[in-house]
């Protein structure tokens, strides 16, 4: 978990918080398209879009990461429209696609927490829990990075990870 710009990472794949058109946009999507160059848009245009909770893979072109997994997070409405499950689906589908492609290292941004308005703590819980479950059940990817854009986001995600680790240790101690 670190603060930074996901477009600069030397990992096998980075995840993009895209929209269902896959034609680019603002936020991390805009930054990824700018850094990858115009061929990314051309490849995305051949994919026919992507529904919320699902993901598609493309090359990374000029990015240091050779692959980009584009996932479409839910727009936060009131939490009663399946937002949590859809955000978990985004993480699971991205991880499945990374595994199928044989990617060993993958970096996620904080999907849905910018323009799409998902509450940060809730999003961090879902992202970290879904990823931990996937990693426990699959051999790939080996390493997952969560890249937070601000110090505040990083400290909130760090807190939630600490709470999860403490709870897990407590549960394990209770089991023995
Ligand atoms: N590296 C890492 N994180 C970043 C970067 C970066 N270079 N730039 C922004 N973030 P958002 P969403 C953080 O709005 O909420 C787009 O227009 C940002 O601070 O990028 O899923 C798409 O086309 C925030 O914490 O994604 C969609 O229409 C997080 O990335 C829509 O926005 C996600 O913010 C998707 O909205």
mmCIF file of C-alpha atoms and ligand atoms in Angstrom:
data_model
loop_
_atom_site.group_PDB
_atom_site.id
_atom_site.type_symbol
_atom_site.label_atom_id
_atom_site.label_comp_id
_atom_site.label_asym_id
_atom_site.label_seq_id
_atom_site.Cartn_x
_atom_site.Cartn_y
_atom_site.Cartn_z
ATOM 1 C CA UNK A 1 0.000 0.000 0.000
ATOM 2 C CA UNK A 2 1.568 3.308 -0.962
ATOM 3 C CA UNK A 3 0.844 6.835 -2.053
ATOM 4 C CA UNK A 4 1.592 7.680 -5.648
ATOM 5 C CA UNK A 5 0.656 7.840 -9.296
ATOM 6 C CA UNK A 6 -0.331 4.413 -10.605
ATOM 7 C CA UNK A 7 0.814 5.287 -14.144
ATOM 8 C CA UNK A 8 4.474 5.269 -13.062
ATOM 9 C CA UNK A 9 4.543 1.750 -11.614
ATOM 10 C CA UNK A 10 6.728 -1.041 -12.934
ATOM 11 C CA UNK A 11 4.337 -3.914 -12.281
ATOM 12 C CA UNK A 12 2.856 -6.523 -14.636
ATOM 13 C CA UNK A 13 -0.564 -4.877 -14.641
ATOM 14 C CA UNK A 14 -2.365 -1.801 -13.382
ATOM 15 C CA UNK A 15 -6.118 -1.557 -12.882
ATOM 16 C CA UNK A 16 -8.016 1.369 -14.363
ATOM 17 C CA UNK A 17 -11.182 2.810 -12.778
ATOM 18 C CA UNK A 18 -12.945 3.197 -16.119
ATOM 19 C CA UNK A 19 -16.522 3.890 -17.223
ATOM 20 C CA UNK A 20 -18.704 1.501 -19.179
ATOM 21 C CA UNK A 21 -17.857 3.070 -22.554
ATOM 22 C CA UNK A 22 -14.120 2.348 -22.020
ATOM 23 C CA UNK A 23 -13.487 5.507 -24.064
ATOM 24 C CA UNK A 24 -11.493 7.273 -21.351
ATOM 25 C CA UNK A 25 -12.490 9.998 -18.912
ATOM 26 C CA UNK A 26 -11.072 12.028 -16.027
ATOM 27 C CA UNK A 27 -9.301 10.987 -12.800
ATOM 28 C CA UNK A 28 -7.115 7.914 -12.929
ATOM 29 C CA UNK A 29 -8.687 6.874 -16.243
ATOM 30 C CA UNK A 30 -7.557 10.134 -17.870
ATOM 31 C CA UNK A 31 -4.067 9.803 -16.377
ATOM 32 C CA UNK A 32 -3.723 6.215 -17.658
ATOM 33 C CA UNK A 33 -4.864 7.157 -21.174
ATOM 34 C CA UNK A 34 -2.500 10.152 -21.281
ATOM 35 C CA UNK A 35 0.456 8.090 -20.150
ATOM 36 C CA UNK A 36 -0.316 5.092 -22.396
ATOM 37 C CA UNK A 37 -0.803 7.185 -25.542
ATOM 38 C CA UNK A 38 -3.492 7.043 -28.263
ATOM 39 C CA UNK A 39 -3.149 3.345 -29.092
ATOM 40 C CA UNK A 40 -4.850 2.526 -25.809
ATOM 41 C CA UNK A 41 -7.993 4.358 -26.894
ATOM 42 C CA UNK A 42 -7.897 2.535 -30.235
ATOM 43 C CA UNK A 43 -7.738 -0.869 -28.546
ATOM 44 C CA UNK A 44 -10.411 0.079 -25.993
ATOM 45 C CA UNK A 45 -12.736 1.081 -28.831
ATOM 46 C CA UNK A 46 -12.656 -2.500 -30.163
ATOM 47 C CA UNK A 47 -13.926 -3.994 -26.887
ATOM 48 C CA UNK A 48 -17.571 -2.958 -27.082
ATOM 49 C CA UNK A 49 -17.658 -1.438 -23.594
ATOM 50 C CA UNK A 50 -17.854 -3.177 -20.249
ATOM 51 C CA UNK A 51 -20.639 -3.485 -17.702
ATOM 52 C CA UNK A 52 -20.404 -2.314 -14.095
ATOM 53 C CA UNK A 53 -18.609 -4.876 -11.934
ATOM 54 C CA UNK A 54 -16.857 -6.467 -14.904
ATOM 55 C CA UNK A 55 -13.363 -5.919 -16.392
ATOM 56 C CA UNK A 56 -11.411 -6.092 -19.684
ATOM 57 C CA UNK A 57 -7.703 -6.280 -20.379
ATOM 58 C CA UNK A 58 -5.592 -4.333 -22.897
ATOM 59 C CA UNK A 59 -1.931 -3.703 -23.469
ATOM 60 C CA UNK A 60 -0.260 -0.838 -21.614
ATOM 61 C CA UNK A 61 1.470 0.710 -24.657
ATOM 62 C CA UNK A 62 3.719 3.515 -23.386
ATOM 63 C CA UNK A 63 3.086 2.718 -19.729
ATOM 64 C CA UNK A 64 5.811 0.924 -17.783
ATOM 65 C CA UNK A 65 3.176 -1.740 -16.964
ATOM 66 C CA UNK A 66 2.630 -4.052 -19.965
ATOM 67 C CA UNK A 67 -1.064 -4.653 -19.180
ATOM 68 C CA UNK A 68 -4.048 -2.556 -18.100
ATOM 69 C CA UNK A 69 -7.172 -4.125 -16.629
ATOM 70 C CA UNK A 70 -10.103 -1.753 -17.092
ATOM 71 C CA UNK A 71 -12.870 -2.250 -14.563
ATOM 72 C CA UNK A 72 -16.076 -0.304 -14.119
ATOM 73 C CA UNK A 73 -16.926 0.538 -10.535
ATOM 74 C CA UNK A 74 -20.434 1.370 -9.329
ATOM 75 C CA UNK A 75 -21.613 4.949 -8.955
ATOM 76 C CA UNK A 76 -22.495 5.433 -5.266
ATOM 77 C CA UNK A 77 -26.176 6.278 -4.821
ATOM 78 C CA UNK A 78 -27.292 5.364 -1.292
ATOM 79 C CA UNK A 79 -25.726 1.958 -0.709
ATOM 80 C CA UNK A 80 -29.036 0.223 -1.444
ATOM 81 C CA UNK A 81 -28.413 -0.399 -5.124
ATOM 82 C CA UNK A 82 -25.921 -3.257 -4.907
ATOM 83 C CA UNK A 83 -22.947 -0.879 -4.774
ATOM 84 C CA UNK A 84 -20.956 -3.006 -2.297
ATOM 85 C CA UNK A 85 -21.370 -6.236 -4.244
ATOM 86 C CA UNK A 86 -20.523 -4.500 -7.527
ATOM 87 C CA UNK A 87 -17.337 -3.033 -6.064
ATOM 88 C CA UNK A 88 -16.338 -6.491 -4.797
ATOM 89 C CA UNK A 89 -17.096 -7.882 -8.289
ATOM 90 C CA UNK A 90 -14.731 -5.291 -9.853
ATOM 91 C CA UNK A 91 -11.879 -6.474 -7.658
ATOM 92 C CA UNK A 92 -12.640 -10.171 -8.158
ATOM 93 C CA UNK A 93 -12.966 -9.887 -11.940
ATOM 94 C CA UNK A 94 -9.746 -7.851 -12.202
ATOM 95 C CA UNK A 95 -7.904 -10.461 -10.135
ATOM 96 C CA UNK A 96 -9.356 -13.333 -12.190
ATOM 97 C CA UNK A 97 -8.260 -11.715 -15.445
ATOM 98 C CA UNK A 98 -4.798 -11.026 -14.022
ATOM 99 C CA UNK A 99 -4.533 -14.673 -12.965
ATOM 100 C CA UNK A 100 -5.670 -15.940 -16.399
ATOM 101 C CA UNK A 101 -2.987 -13.770 -18.076
ATOM 102 C CA UNK A 102 -0.343 -15.007 -15.640
ATOM 103 C CA UNK A 103 0.338 -11.592 -14.090
ATOM 104 C CA UNK A 104 2.435 -11.807 -10.948
ATOM 105 C CA UNK A 105 2.136 -8.202 -9.757
ATOM 106 C CA UNK A 106 -0.952 -6.010 -9.978
ATOM 107 C CA UNK A 107 -1.740 -2.499 -8.725
ATOM 108 C CA UNK A 108 -5.206 -1.138 -7.921
ATOM 109 C CA UNK A 109 -6.299 2.480 -7.475
ATOM 110 C CA UNK A 110 -9.172 3.272 -5.074
ATOM 111 C CA UNK A 111 -11.914 2.310 -7.537
ATOM 112 C CA UNK A 112 -15.195 4.304 -7.365
ATOM 113 C CA UNK A 113 -13.955 6.645 -4.609
ATOM 114 C CA UNK A 114 -13.391 9.707 -6.820
ATOM 115 C CA UNK A 115 -15.974 10.855 -9.376
ATOM 116 C CA UNK A 116 -18.225 7.887 -8.482
ATOM 117 C CA UNK A 117 -18.493 8.980 -4.823
ATOM 118 C CA UNK A 118 -18.137 5.655 -2.973
ATOM 119 C CA UNK A 119 -17.401 6.281 0.760
ATOM 120 C CA UNK A 120 -13.681 5.724 1.221
ATOM 121 C CA UNK A 121 -13.699 3.542 4.351
ATOM 122 C CA UNK A 122 -16.364 1.259 2.978
ATOM 123 C CA UNK A 123 -14.512 0.979 -0.335
ATOM 124 C CA UNK A 124 -11.229 0.190 1.445
ATOM 125 C CA UNK A 125 -12.895 -2.578 3.470
ATOM 126 C CA UNK A 126 -14.420 -4.176 0.383
ATOM 127 C CA UNK A 127 -11.248 -3.882 -1.735
ATOM 128 C CA UNK A 128 -8.986 -5.309 0.970
ATOM 129 C CA UNK A 129 -11.346 -8.108 2.024
ATOM 130 C CA UNK A 130 -12.082 -9.232 -1.535
ATOM 131 C CA UNK A 131 -8.410 -9.216 -2.434
ATOM 132 C CA UNK A 132 -7.347 -11.092 0.709
ATOM 133 C CA UNK A 133 -9.943 -13.798 0.012
ATOM 134 C CA UNK A 134 -8.798 -14.125 -3.598
ATOM 135 C CA UNK A 135 -5.124 -14.341 -2.641
ATOM 136 C CA UNK A 136 -5.852 -17.046 -0.090
ATOM 137 C CA UNK A 137 -7.533 -19.176 -2.759
ATOM 138 C CA UNK A 138 -5.326 -18.610 -5.843
ATOM 139 C CA UNK A 139 -1.629 -18.837 -6.679
ATOM 140 C CA UNK A 140 -1.586 -15.694 -8.855
ATOM 141 C CA UNK A 141 -1.086 -12.740 -8.702
ATOM 142 C CA UNK A 142 1.704 -12.967 -6.124
ATOM 143 C CA UNK A 143 1.708 -9.303 -5.125
ATOM 144 C CA UNK A 144 -1.041 -6.711 -5.028
ATOM 145 C CA UNK A 145 -0.428 -3.015 -4.491
ATOM 146 C CA UNK A 146 -3.052 -0.454 -3.540
ATOM 147 C CA UNK A 147 -2.000 2.964 -4.798
ATOM 148 C CA UNK A 148 -3.618 5.884 -2.997
ATOM 149 C CA UNK A 149 -3.438 9.328 -4.499
ATOM 150 C CA UNK A 150 -3.404 11.413 -1.299
ATOM 151 C CA UNK A 151 -1.872 11.110 2.184
ATOM 152 C CA UNK A 152 -5.357 11.174 3.678
ATOM 153 C CA UNK A 153 -6.534 8.262 1.534
ATOM 154 C CA UNK A 154 -3.364 6.334 2.350
ATOM 155 C CA UNK A 155 -3.807 6.826 6.083
ATOM 156 C CA UNK A 156 -7.469 5.697 5.984
ATOM 157 C CA UNK A 157 -6.615 2.571 3.968
ATOM 158 C CA UNK A 158 -3.689 1.875 6.320
ATOM 159 C CA UNK A 159 -6.008 2.092 9.346
ATOM 160 C CA UNK A 160 -8.473 -0.325 7.802
ATOM 161 C CA UNK A 161 -5.751 -2.798 6.892
ATOM 162 C CA UNK A 162 -4.392 -2.644 10.475
ATOM 163 C CA UNK A 163 -7.865 -3.300 11.890
ATOM 164 C CA UNK A 164 -8.283 -6.282 9.551
ATOM 165 C CA UNK A 165 -4.902 -7.754 10.526
ATOM 166 C CA UNK A 166 -5.606 -7.298 14.244
ATOM 167 C CA UNK A 167 -9.017 -8.939 13.909
ATOM 168 C CA UNK A 168 -7.498 -11.859 12.014
ATOM 169 C CA UNK A 169 -4.814 -12.397 14.695
ATOM 170 C CA UNK A 170 -7.491 -12.277 17.392
ATOM 171 C CA UNK A 171 -9.674 -14.795 15.519
ATOM 172 C CA UNK A 172 -6.671 -17.105 15.067
ATOM 173 C CA UNK A 173 -5.780 -16.836 18.769
ATOM 174 C CA UNK A 174 -9.399 -17.689 19.687
ATOM 175 C CA UNK A 175 -9.299 -20.754 17.402
ATOM 176 C CA UNK A 176 -6.256 -22.254 19.125
HETATM 177 N N1 LIG B 1 -2.913 7.276 -9.636
HETATM 178 C C1 LIG B 1 -3.593 6.704 -8.605
HETATM 179 N N2 LIG B 1 -4.813 7.130 -8.194
HETATM 180 C C2 LIG B 1 -5.353 8.177 -8.845
HETATM 181 C C3 LIG B 1 -4.717 8.834 -9.934
HETATM 182 C C4 LIG B 1 -3.445 8.333 -10.324
HETATM 183 N N3 LIG B 1 -2.760 8.867 -11.335
HETATM 184 N N4 LIG B 1 -5.521 9.850 -10.365
HETATM 185 C C5 LIG B 1 -6.613 9.846 -9.569
HETATM 186 N N5 LIG B 1 -6.518 8.851 -8.652
HETATM 187 P P1 LIG B 1 -11.638 8.361 -10.152
HETATM 188 P P2 LIG B 1 -13.984 6.593 -10.034
HETATM 189 C C6 LIG B 1 -7.452 8.452 -7.591
HETATM 190 O O1 LIG B 1 -12.504 9.559 -10.177
HETATM 191 O O2 LIG B 1 -14.445 7.218 -8.780
HETATM 192 C C7 LIG B 1 -13.429 8.744 -14.702
HETATM 193 O O3 LIG B 1 -13.793 9.907 -15.416
HETATM 194 C C8 LIG B 1 -8.497 9.443 -7.138
HETATM 195 O O4 LIG B 1 -7.924 10.374 -6.228
HETATM 196 O O5 LIG B 1 -10.461 8.331 -11.086
HETATM 197 O O6 LIG B 1 -13.999 5.083 -10.151
HETATM 198 C C9 LIG B 1 -13.833 7.470 -15.401
HETATM 199 O O7 LIG B 1 -13.819 7.582 -16.815
HETATM 200 C C10 LIG B 1 -9.497 8.522 -6.449
HETATM 201 O O8 LIG B 1 -9.048 8.210 -5.131
HETATM 202 O O9 LIG B 1 -12.470 7.004 -10.445
HETATM 203 C C11 LIG B 1 -15.228 7.251 -14.882
HETATM 204 O O10 LIG B 1 -16.186 7.983 -15.621
HETATM 205 C C12 LIG B 1 -9.412 7.227 -7.271
HETATM 206 O O11 LIG B 1 -8.236 7.378 -8.085
HETATM 207 C C13 LIG B 1 -15.158 7.781 -13.475
HETATM 208 O O12 LIG B 1 -14.116 8.746 -13.462
HETATM 209 C C14 LIG B 1 -10.602 6.965 -8.159
HETATM 210 O O13 LIG B 1 -11.117 8.192 -8.660
HETATM 211 C C15 LIG B 1 -14.798 6.693 -12.489
HETATM 212 O O14 LIG B 1 -14.852 7.221 -11.185
#
